[in-house]
């Protein structure tokens, strides 16, 4: 494990025992948590000590840390299980810094996607996933007991994103609309927002950190078309229901990211152009190229943006809002855990 100091040198923090391929990593309360094929590793930043906190019964094929956990890290992995549907089962686990403990709290014999936690952080929303891109229900599972307490009826295809406050679920539908569910209201009836430039569809949904805005790429045609261009970057204001164009871009695909405070919005297109806007005003503050990247992450204070070049052992560290990049070495196989 390596730590790179901005404007300084890198240093080795720890030698990690082999536990298979790294799936994801995050930093929490002076610790680095690492999801691996065999289990969950924890490394203390103070002394580099590393322990395998949870060992999986099968080999994990994929895994990630779930957004929204309070004073704990929630993780999901999909592991081999010949007895399960499609030969895979979903495990959900917790790591609690208080007590330095970890455990698997939920095991489901099918593929599920954890979307995030409820507003109180006590339960987890899970979306059943399979070969069909459509979905019709949302599971609500307790992080304390692991019990599935409710199945909520929803409608959507391809995209389903939970707001950071755990209140709203946005889904895309083929008929040129967005569905927005208020998960704390009953009955669970969606607000349906017709999209501009019909026929069109929303692609690549992203919430602002305060859950006030939903950003998306507006593309021509149906949800399963492959358009050559787009109508730009748009956003939905949740309270008013207003949909407006945020930025005039024409690329049909790329990545969209926002910093922790919702100050900077970043778009990266397939041709390697990266644009940075001030989210509140829509003012573009930086444009860089060529930057075809596979990792993008903001520092906690929003002053730095890290962009790793695709299939290259280097990255760009961009100071905001100036947009001035400086190069630093970063192996293409490295997993970026976070900042401190």
mmCIF file of C-alpha atoms in Angstrom:
data_model
loop_
_atom_site.group_PDB
_atom_site.id
_atom_site.type_symbol
_atom_site.label_atom_id
_atom_site.label_comp_id
_atom_site.label_asym_id
_atom_site.label_seq_id
_atom_site.Cartn_x
_atom_site.Cartn_y
_atom_site.Cartn_z
ATOM 1 C CA UNK A 1 0.000 0.000 0.000
ATOM 2 C CA UNK A 2 1.402 3.372 -1.104
ATOM 3 C CA UNK A 3 0.623 6.912 0.033
ATOM 4 C CA UNK A 4 1.334 9.785 -2.371
ATOM 5 C CA UNK A 5 1.819 13.218 -0.797
ATOM 6 C CA UNK A 6 0.639 16.115 -2.976
ATOM 7 C CA UNK A 7 3.722 17.971 -4.132
ATOM 8 C CA UNK A 8 5.948 15.444 -2.392
ATOM 9 C CA UNK A 9 7.094 11.852 -2.565
ATOM 10 C CA UNK A 10 5.343 8.539 -2.153
ATOM 11 C CA UNK A 11 5.880 6.206 0.768
ATOM 12 C CA UNK A 12 5.106 2.568 1.448
ATOM 13 C CA UNK A 13 2.552 2.186 4.233
ATOM 14 C CA UNK A 14 2.057 -1.576 4.363
ATOM 15 C CA UNK A 15 2.735 -4.879 2.622
ATOM 16 C CA UNK A 16 -0.634 -6.546 2.079
ATOM 17 C CA UNK A 17 -0.963 -10.312 2.565
ATOM 18 C CA UNK A 18 -2.332 -12.057 -0.511
ATOM 19 C CA UNK A 19 -6.113 -12.499 -0.419
ATOM 20 C CA UNK A 20 -6.865 -12.513 -4.126
ATOM 21 C CA UNK A 21 -7.633 -9.641 -6.471
ATOM 22 C CA UNK A 22 -8.637 -6.257 -5.074
ATOM 23 C CA UNK A 23 -12.266 -5.372 -5.856
ATOM 24 C CA UNK A 24 -12.636 -2.022 -4.083
ATOM 25 C CA UNK A 25 -11.125 0.015 -1.249
ATOM 26 C CA UNK A 26 -12.086 2.948 0.957
ATOM 27 C CA UNK A 27 -10.686 5.038 3.816
ATOM 28 C CA UNK A 28 -12.599 5.229 7.087
ATOM 29 C CA UNK A 29 -11.540 6.699 10.430
ATOM 30 C CA UNK A 30 -7.788 6.072 10.109
ATOM 31 C CA UNK A 31 -8.207 2.724 8.383
ATOM 32 C CA UNK A 32 -8.085 1.452 4.819
ATOM 33 C CA UNK A 33 -10.713 -1.207 4.088
ATOM 34 C CA UNK A 34 -10.007 -3.453 1.127
ATOM 35 C CA UNK A 35 -12.494 -5.802 -0.520
ATOM 36 C CA UNK A 36 -10.686 -8.784 -2.004
ATOM 37 C CA UNK A 37 -11.680 -12.056 -3.633
ATOM 38 C CA UNK A 38 -11.237 -13.947 -0.358
ATOM 39 C CA UNK A 39 -12.575 -11.428 2.140
ATOM 40 C CA UNK A 40 -12.400 -7.999 3.761
ATOM 41 C CA UNK A 41 -8.984 -6.692 4.825
ATOM 42 C CA UNK A 42 -8.398 -3.825 7.254
ATOM 43 C CA UNK A 43 -5.126 -1.864 7.407
ATOM 44 C CA UNK A 44 -4.432 0.643 10.202
ATOM 45 C CA UNK A 45 -2.811 3.791 8.801
ATOM 46 C CA UNK A 46 -1.046 4.476 12.100
ATOM 47 C CA UNK A 47 1.171 1.374 12.025
ATOM 48 C CA UNK A 48 0.374 -0.507 8.784
ATOM 49 C CA UNK A 49 -0.981 -3.571 10.603
ATOM 50 C CA UNK A 50 -3.322 -5.619 8.407
ATOM 51 C CA UNK A 51 -5.925 -8.239 9.283
ATOM 52 C CA UNK A 52 -8.470 -10.255 7.331
ATOM 53 C CA UNK A 53 -11.662 -9.241 9.137
ATOM 54 C CA UNK A 54 -14.120 -11.386 7.126
ATOM 55 C CA UNK A 55 -13.419 -14.459 4.992
ATOM 56 C CA UNK A 56 -15.921 -15.307 2.251
ATOM 57 C CA UNK A 57 -17.074 -18.908 1.770
ATOM 58 C CA UNK A 58 -16.788 -18.580 -2.019
ATOM 59 C CA UNK A 59 -14.657 -16.534 -4.386
ATOM 60 C CA UNK A 60 -15.943 -12.990 -4.801
ATOM 61 C CA UNK A 61 -16.475 -12.066 -8.451
ATOM 62 C CA UNK A 62 -17.329 -8.421 -7.825
ATOM 63 C CA UNK A 63 -17.777 -6.116 -4.893
ATOM 64 C CA UNK A 64 -17.978 -2.509 -3.766
ATOM 65 C CA UNK A 65 -18.529 -0.282 -0.765
ATOM 66 C CA UNK A 66 -22.082 1.034 -0.574
ATOM 67 C CA UNK A 67 -22.639 4.792 -0.201
ATOM 68 C CA UNK A 68 -24.565 6.123 2.749
ATOM 69 C CA UNK A 69 -23.262 4.130 5.728
ATOM 70 C CA UNK A 70 -23.198 6.096 9.000
ATOM 71 C CA UNK A 71 -20.213 5.560 11.279
ATOM 72 C CA UNK A 72 -19.618 2.275 9.491
ATOM 73 C CA UNK A 73 -18.741 0.860 6.086
ATOM 74 C CA UNK A 74 -21.320 -1.231 4.225
ATOM 75 C CA UNK A 75 -20.032 -3.574 1.548
ATOM 76 C CA UNK A 76 -21.558 -5.891 -1.025
ATOM 77 C CA UNK A 77 -19.934 -8.801 -2.832
ATOM 78 C CA UNK A 78 -21.182 -11.337 -5.366
ATOM 79 C CA UNK A 79 -19.665 -14.764 -4.682
ATOM 80 C CA UNK A 80 -19.701 -18.175 -6.316
ATOM 81 C CA UNK A 81 -22.448 -20.492 -5.080
ATOM 82 C CA UNK A 82 -23.407 -23.449 -7.303
ATOM 83 C CA UNK A 83 -26.737 -23.781 -5.474
ATOM 84 C CA UNK A 84 -27.815 -20.179 -6.123
ATOM 85 C CA UNK A 85 -29.566 -18.612 -9.104
ATOM 86 C CA UNK A 86 -27.062 -18.196 -11.961
ATOM 87 C CA UNK A 87 -24.465 -19.788 -9.620
ATOM 88 C CA UNK A 88 -24.022 -16.527 -7.671
ATOM 89 C CA UNK A 89 -25.177 -15.178 -4.332
ATOM 90 C CA UNK A 90 -25.061 -11.692 -2.839
ATOM 91 C CA UNK A 91 -23.465 -10.981 0.539
ATOM 92 C CA UNK A 92 -23.846 -7.718 2.450
ATOM 93 C CA UNK A 93 -21.550 -6.935 5.344
ATOM 94 C CA UNK A 94 -20.597 -4.210 7.814
ATOM 95 C CA UNK A 95 -17.377 -2.897 9.274
ATOM 96 C CA UNK A 96 -17.662 -0.805 12.449
ATOM 97 C CA UNK A 97 -14.628 1.254 13.531
ATOM 98 C CA UNK A 98 -15.991 1.323 17.056
ATOM 99 C CA UNK A 99 -14.886 -2.078 18.248
ATOM 100 C CA UNK A 100 -12.899 -2.761 15.039
ATOM 101 C CA UNK A 101 -15.370 -5.477 14.021
ATOM 102 C CA UNK A 102 -16.819 -6.775 10.757
ATOM 103 C CA UNK A 103 -19.444 -9.324 9.811
ATOM 104 C CA UNK A 104 -21.687 -10.494 6.967
ATOM 105 C CA UNK A 105 -25.266 -9.590 7.905
ATOM 106 C CA UNK A 106 -27.199 -10.662 4.824
ATOM 107 C CA UNK A 107 -26.969 -13.480 2.276
ATOM 108 C CA UNK A 108 -29.322 -13.698 -0.700
ATOM 109 C CA UNK A 109 -29.336 -16.565 -3.257
ATOM 110 C CA UNK A 110 -29.490 -14.266 -6.275
ATOM 111 C CA UNK A 111 -27.770 -11.207 -7.691
ATOM 112 C CA UNK A 112 -28.798 -7.973 -5.976
ATOM 113 C CA UNK A 113 -27.502 -4.425 -6.276
ATOM 114 C CA UNK A 114 -27.223 -2.426 -3.063
ATOM 115 C CA UNK A 115 -28.270 1.152 -3.831
ATOM 116 C CA UNK A 116 -27.676 2.774 -0.445
ATOM 117 C CA UNK A 117 -29.040 3.114 3.052
ATOM 118 C CA UNK A 118 -32.221 4.611 4.429
ATOM 119 C CA UNK A 119 -32.176 8.133 5.863
ATOM 120 C CA UNK A 120 -31.569 6.794 9.387
ATOM 121 C CA UNK A 121 -28.765 4.464 8.232
ATOM 122 C CA UNK A 122 -30.465 1.421 9.762
ATOM 123 C CA UNK A 123 -31.604 -0.369 6.604
ATOM 124 C CA UNK A 124 -30.408 -0.981 3.053
ATOM 125 C CA UNK A 125 -32.203 -0.731 -0.284
ATOM 126 C CA UNK A 126 -31.462 -3.608 -2.689
ATOM 127 C CA UNK A 127 -32.456 -3.935 -6.325
ATOM 128 C CA UNK A 128 -32.801 -7.454 -7.786
ATOM 129 C CA UNK A 129 -30.650 -7.746 -10.908
ATOM 130 C CA UNK A 130 -30.557 -10.465 -13.527
ATOM 131 C CA UNK A 131 -30.325 -10.867 -17.256
ATOM 132 C CA UNK A 132 -33.429 -8.697 -17.750
ATOM 133 C CA UNK A 133 -32.555 -4.949 -17.534
ATOM 134 C CA UNK A 134 -36.024 -4.129 -16.173
ATOM 135 C CA UNK A 135 -36.964 -4.241 -12.500
ATOM 136 C CA UNK A 136 -40.235 -4.191 -10.615
ATOM 137 C CA UNK A 137 -39.426 -4.302 -6.913
ATOM 138 C CA UNK A 138 -37.093 -2.830 -4.325
ATOM 139 C CA UNK A 139 -36.059 -4.778 -1.230
ATOM 140 C CA UNK A 140 -35.590 -3.150 2.170
ATOM 141 C CA UNK A 141 -33.266 -5.099 4.481
ATOM 142 C CA UNK A 142 -32.290 -4.392 8.084
ATOM 143 C CA UNK A 143 -28.544 -3.863 8.621
ATOM 144 C CA UNK A 144 -28.988 -4.953 12.231
ATOM 145 C CA UNK A 145 -30.730 -8.310 11.710
ATOM 146 C CA UNK A 146 -30.252 -8.954 7.980
ATOM 147 C CA UNK A 147 -33.969 -9.576 7.573
ATOM 148 C CA UNK A 148 -35.751 -8.384 4.438
ATOM 149 C CA UNK A 149 -38.597 -6.370 5.875
ATOM 150 C CA UNK A 150 -40.401 -5.121 2.785
ATOM 151 C CA UNK A 151 -40.706 -5.403 -0.978
ATOM 152 C CA UNK A 152 -41.582 -2.062 -2.547
ATOM 153 C CA UNK A 153 -43.199 -1.961 -6.023
ATOM 154 C CA UNK A 154 -41.263 0.203 -8.481
ATOM 155 C CA UNK A 155 -40.937 0.454 -12.249
ATOM 156 C CA UNK A 156 -37.873 1.112 -14.352
ATOM 157 C CA UNK A 157 -35.213 -0.170 -16.698
ATOM 158 C CA UNK A 158 -31.398 0.083 -16.830
ATOM 159 C CA UNK A 159 -30.841 2.942 -14.324
ATOM 160 C CA UNK A 160 -31.944 3.196 -10.690
ATOM 161 C CA UNK A 161 -30.166 5.648 -8.372
ATOM 162 C CA UNK A 162 -30.848 6.448 -4.713
ATOM 163 C CA UNK A 163 -30.452 10.016 -3.484
ATOM 164 C CA UNK A 164 -27.671 10.581 -0.903
ATOM 165 C CA UNK A 165 -30.209 11.339 1.841
ATOM 166 C CA UNK A 166 -31.891 7.975 1.204
ATOM 167 C CA UNK A 167 -35.267 9.514 0.436
ATOM 168 C CA UNK A 168 -35.663 9.464 -3.351
ATOM 169 C CA UNK A 169 -35.223 6.773 -5.980
ATOM 170 C CA UNK A 170 -34.940 7.819 -9.626
ATOM 171 C CA UNK A 171 -35.422 5.286 -12.428
ATOM 172 C CA UNK A 172 -35.355 5.470 -16.209
ATOM 173 C CA UNK A 173 -38.201 4.114 -18.317
ATOM 174 C CA UNK A 174 -38.291 3.473 -22.082
ATOM 175 C CA UNK A 175 -41.171 5.887 -22.735
ATOM 176 C CA UNK A 176 -39.096 9.087 -22.620
ATOM 177 C CA UNK A 177 -39.581 9.828 -18.922
ATOM 178 C CA UNK A 178 -38.007 9.742 -15.486
ATOM 179 C CA UNK A 179 -39.723 8.174 -12.481
ATOM 180 C CA UNK A 180 -39.061 9.699 -9.060
ATOM 181 C CA UNK A 181 -40.192 7.773 -5.963
ATOM 182 C CA UNK A 182 -40.430 9.371 -2.524
ATOM 183 C CA UNK A 183 -39.545 6.331 -0.426
ATOM 184 C CA UNK A 184 -40.855 7.791 2.827
ATOM 185 C CA UNK A 185 -44.348 8.411 1.415
ATOM 186 C CA UNK A 186 -47.179 5.911 1.096
ATOM 187 C CA UNK A 187 -48.570 4.741 -1.204
ATOM 188 C CA UNK A 188 -45.400 4.497 -3.274
ATOM 189 C CA UNK A 189 -46.542 6.353 -6.394
ATOM 190 C CA UNK A 190 -43.914 7.885 -8.688
ATOM 191 C CA UNK A 191 -43.764 11.432 -9.920
ATOM 192 C CA UNK A 192 -43.360 11.035 -13.686
ATOM 193 C CA UNK A 193 -41.335 13.658 -15.521
ATOM 194 C CA UNK A 194 -41.647 13.845 -19.299
ATOM 195 C CA UNK A 195 -38.308 14.564 -20.938
ATOM 196 C CA UNK A 196 -37.666 17.363 -23.459
ATOM 197 C CA UNK A 197 -36.734 16.815 -27.106
ATOM 198 C CA UNK A 198 -39.080 13.827 -27.540
ATOM 199 C CA UNK A 199 -38.321 11.093 -28.459
ATOM 200 C CA UNK A 200 -35.475 11.074 -25.951
ATOM 201 C CA UNK A 201 -34.178 9.254 -22.886
ATOM 202 C CA UNK A 202 -32.051 9.962 -19.777
ATOM 203 C CA UNK A 203 -28.653 8.326 -19.445
ATOM 204 C CA UNK A 204 -26.048 8.188 -16.643
ATOM 205 C CA UNK A 205 -28.056 9.551 -13.686
ATOM 206 C CA UNK A 206 -26.151 11.361 -10.913
ATOM 207 C CA UNK A 207 -27.470 12.983 -7.727
ATOM 208 C CA UNK A 208 -26.097 16.143 -6.163
ATOM 209 C CA UNK A 209 -24.813 15.509 -2.601
ATOM 210 C CA UNK A 210 -27.683 17.511 -1.080
ATOM 211 C CA UNK A 211 -30.277 15.447 -3.028
ATOM 212 C CA UNK A 212 -31.765 18.604 -4.573
ATOM 213 C CA UNK A 213 -30.731 17.952 -8.182
ATOM 214 C CA UNK A 214 -30.577 14.935 -10.478
ATOM 215 C CA UNK A 215 -28.127 15.315 -13.383
ATOM 216 C CA UNK A 216 -28.335 13.242 -16.552
ATOM 217 C CA UNK A 217 -27.336 13.107 -20.194
ATOM 218 C CA UNK A 218 -30.310 13.633 -22.506
ATOM 219 C CA UNK A 219 -30.000 11.465 -25.604
ATOM 220 C CA UNK A 220 -32.223 11.105 -28.698
ATOM 221 C CA UNK A 221 -34.318 8.021 -29.359
ATOM 222 C CA UNK A 222 -35.251 5.133 -27.094
ATOM 223 C CA UNK A 223 -33.469 3.812 -24.036
ATOM 224 C CA UNK A 224 -31.840 0.961 -25.967
ATOM 225 C CA UNK A 225 -30.751 3.014 -28.974
ATOM 226 C CA UNK A 226 -27.095 3.915 -29.510
ATOM 227 C CA UNK A 227 -27.196 7.561 -30.619
ATOM 228 C CA UNK A 228 -24.223 9.336 -32.196
ATOM 229 C CA UNK A 229 -24.816 12.523 -30.212
ATOM 230 C CA UNK A 230 -26.731 13.949 -27.257
ATOM 231 C CA UNK A 231 -28.876 16.962 -26.417
ATOM 232 C CA UNK A 232 -26.496 17.969 -23.645
ATOM 233 C CA UNK A 233 -26.250 17.693 -19.882
ATOM 234 C CA UNK A 234 -29.539 18.367 -18.072
ATOM 235 C CA UNK A 235 -30.781 18.415 -14.516
ATOM 236 C CA UNK A 236 -34.024 17.944 -12.628
ATOM 237 C CA UNK A 237 -34.729 20.136 -9.606
ATOM 238 C CA UNK A 238 -36.620 17.868 -7.225
ATOM 239 C CA UNK A 239 -38.683 20.435 -5.294
ATOM 240 C CA UNK A 240 -40.028 22.360 -8.285
ATOM 241 C CA UNK A 241 -39.944 19.526 -10.824
ATOM 242 C CA UNK A 242 -38.242 21.808 -13.344
ATOM 243 C CA UNK A 243 -35.999 20.191 -15.979
ATOM 244 C CA UNK A 244 -33.414 22.466 -17.576
ATOM 245 C CA UNK A 245 -30.280 22.153 -19.663
ATOM 246 C CA UNK A 246 -27.157 22.566 -17.545
ATOM 247 C CA UNK A 247 -24.456 22.447 -20.240
ATOM 248 C CA UNK A 248 -24.322 22.204 -24.014
ATOM 249 C CA UNK A 249 -22.332 19.087 -24.809
ATOM 250 C CA UNK A 250 -22.877 16.778 -27.765
ATOM 251 C CA UNK A 251 -21.118 13.539 -26.756
ATOM 252 C CA UNK A 252 -23.455 10.543 -26.263
ATOM 253 C CA UNK A 253 -21.319 8.799 -23.618
ATOM 254 C CA UNK A 254 -18.779 9.600 -20.943
ATOM 255 C CA UNK A 255 -18.431 9.903 -17.183
ATOM 256 C CA UNK A 256 -20.101 12.333 -14.813
ATOM 257 C CA UNK A 257 -18.817 13.099 -11.298
ATOM 258 C CA UNK A 258 -19.492 15.627 -8.543
ATOM 259 C CA UNK A 259 -17.433 16.528 -5.488
ATOM 260 C CA UNK A 260 -18.490 15.882 -1.878
ATOM 261 C CA UNK A 261 -19.891 19.392 -1.341
ATOM 262 C CA UNK A 262 -21.606 19.647 -4.724
ATOM 263 C CA UNK A 263 -19.422 22.541 -5.826
ATOM 264 C CA UNK A 264 -17.775 21.047 -8.910
ATOM 265 C CA UNK A 265 -19.374 18.972 -11.655
ATOM 266 C CA UNK A 266 -17.060 17.069 -14.012
ATOM 267 C CA UNK A 267 -17.778 15.564 -17.425
ATOM 268 C CA UNK A 268 -15.333 13.378 -19.323
ATOM 269 C CA UNK A 269 -16.089 12.416 -22.929
ATOM 270 C CA UNK A 270 -14.828 9.449 -24.916
ATOM 271 C CA UNK A 271 -12.531 11.664 -26.988
ATOM 272 C CA UNK A 272 -10.584 12.527 -23.831
ATOM 273 C CA UNK A 273 -11.984 16.011 -23.169
ATOM 274 C CA UNK A 274 -12.660 16.749 -19.484
ATOM 275 C CA UNK A 275 -14.784 19.756 -18.500
ATOM 276 C CA UNK A 276 -15.328 21.185 -15.011
ATOM 277 C CA UNK A 277 -18.271 23.424 -14.108
ATOM 278 C CA UNK A 278 -19.304 25.310 -11.018
ATOM 279 C CA UNK A 279 -22.459 23.366 -10.181
ATOM 280 C CA UNK A 280 -24.372 26.255 -8.620
ATOM 281 C CA UNK A 281 -23.961 28.666 -11.552
ATOM 282 C CA UNK A 282 -23.217 26.370 -14.509
ATOM 283 C CA UNK A 283 -20.064 28.376 -15.256
ATOM 284 C CA UNK A 284 -17.335 26.293 -16.905
ATOM 285 C CA UNK A 285 -14.071 26.791 -15.026
ATOM 286 C CA UNK A 286 -11.745 24.340 -16.775
ATOM 287 C CA UNK A 287 -11.335 22.198 -19.874
ATOM 288 C CA UNK A 288 -8.544 19.672 -20.369
ATOM 289 C CA UNK A 289 -7.536 17.165 -23.043
ATOM 290 C CA UNK A 290 -6.587 14.500 -23.843
ATOM 291 C CA UNK A 291 -7.667 12.855 -20.595
ATOM 292 C CA UNK A 292 -9.200 9.428 -21.246
ATOM 293 C CA UNK A 293 -9.546 8.246 -17.660
ATOM 294 C CA UNK A 294 -10.751 5.209 -15.728
ATOM 295 C CA UNK A 295 -10.507 6.645 -12.200
ATOM 296 C CA UNK A 296 -11.806 10.013 -11.020
ATOM 297 C CA UNK A 297 -11.900 11.108 -7.394
ATOM 298 C CA UNK A 298 -12.104 14.394 -5.504
ATOM 299 C CA UNK A 299 -10.201 15.323 -2.363
ATOM 300 C CA UNK A 300 -12.490 15.826 0.668
ATOM 301 C CA UNK A 301 -11.988 19.624 0.544
ATOM 302 C CA UNK A 302 -12.844 19.774 -3.173
ATOM 303 C CA UNK A 303 -9.543 21.433 -4.097
ATOM 304 C CA UNK A 304 -8.098 18.502 -6.054
ATOM 305 C CA UNK A 305 -9.360 16.154 -8.741
ATOM 306 C CA UNK A 306 -7.440 12.963 -9.516
ATOM 307 C CA UNK A 307 -7.752 11.559 -13.049
ATOM 308 C CA UNK A 308 -5.956 8.322 -13.950
ATOM 309 C CA UNK A 309 -5.170 7.792 -17.606
ATOM 310 C CA UNK A 310 -6.624 4.664 -19.198
ATOM 311 C CA UNK A 311 -4.074 1.826 -19.501
ATOM 312 C CA UNK A 312 -1.187 4.091 -18.509
ATOM 313 C CA UNK A 313 0.929 4.166 -15.356
ATOM 314 C CA UNK A 314 0.243 7.823 -14.686
ATOM 315 C CA UNK A 315 -2.441 10.171 -13.442
ATOM 316 C CA UNK A 316 -3.181 13.889 -13.474
ATOM 317 C CA UNK A 317 -3.744 15.818 -10.263
ATOM 318 C CA UNK A 318 -5.881 18.840 -11.114
ATOM 319 C CA UNK A 319 -6.139 21.841 -8.802
ATOM 320 C CA UNK A 320 -9.597 23.450 -8.798
ATOM 321 C CA UNK A 321 -10.895 25.834 -9.925
ATOM 322 C CA UNK A 322 -7.790 26.717 -11.944
ATOM 323 C CA UNK A 323 -7.844 23.388 -13.788
ATOM 324 C CA UNK A 324 -4.063 23.175 -13.865
ATOM 325 C CA UNK A 325 -2.967 19.510 -14.015
ATOM 326 C CA UNK A 326 0.292 18.063 -12.762
ATOM 327 C CA UNK A 327 1.416 14.551 -13.623
ATOM 328 C CA UNK A 328 2.217 11.864 -11.071
ATOM 329 C CA UNK A 329 3.021 8.172 -11.393
ATOM 330 C CA UNK A 330 0.154 5.790 -10.662
ATOM 331 C CA UNK A 331 0.193 2.128 -11.791
ATOM 332 C CA UNK A 332 -2.692 1.230 -14.088
ATOM 333 C CA UNK A 333 -3.480 -1.782 -11.887
ATOM 334 C CA UNK A 334 -3.645 0.273 -8.675
ATOM 335 C CA UNK A 335 -6.881 0.763 -6.739
ATOM 336 C CA UNK A 336 -7.341 4.274 -5.328
ATOM 337 C CA UNK A 337 -8.684 3.906 -1.788
ATOM 338 C CA UNK A 338 -9.165 7.555 -0.862
ATOM 339 C CA UNK A 339 -7.629 10.651 0.715
ATOM 340 C CA UNK A 340 -6.486 11.794 4.116
#
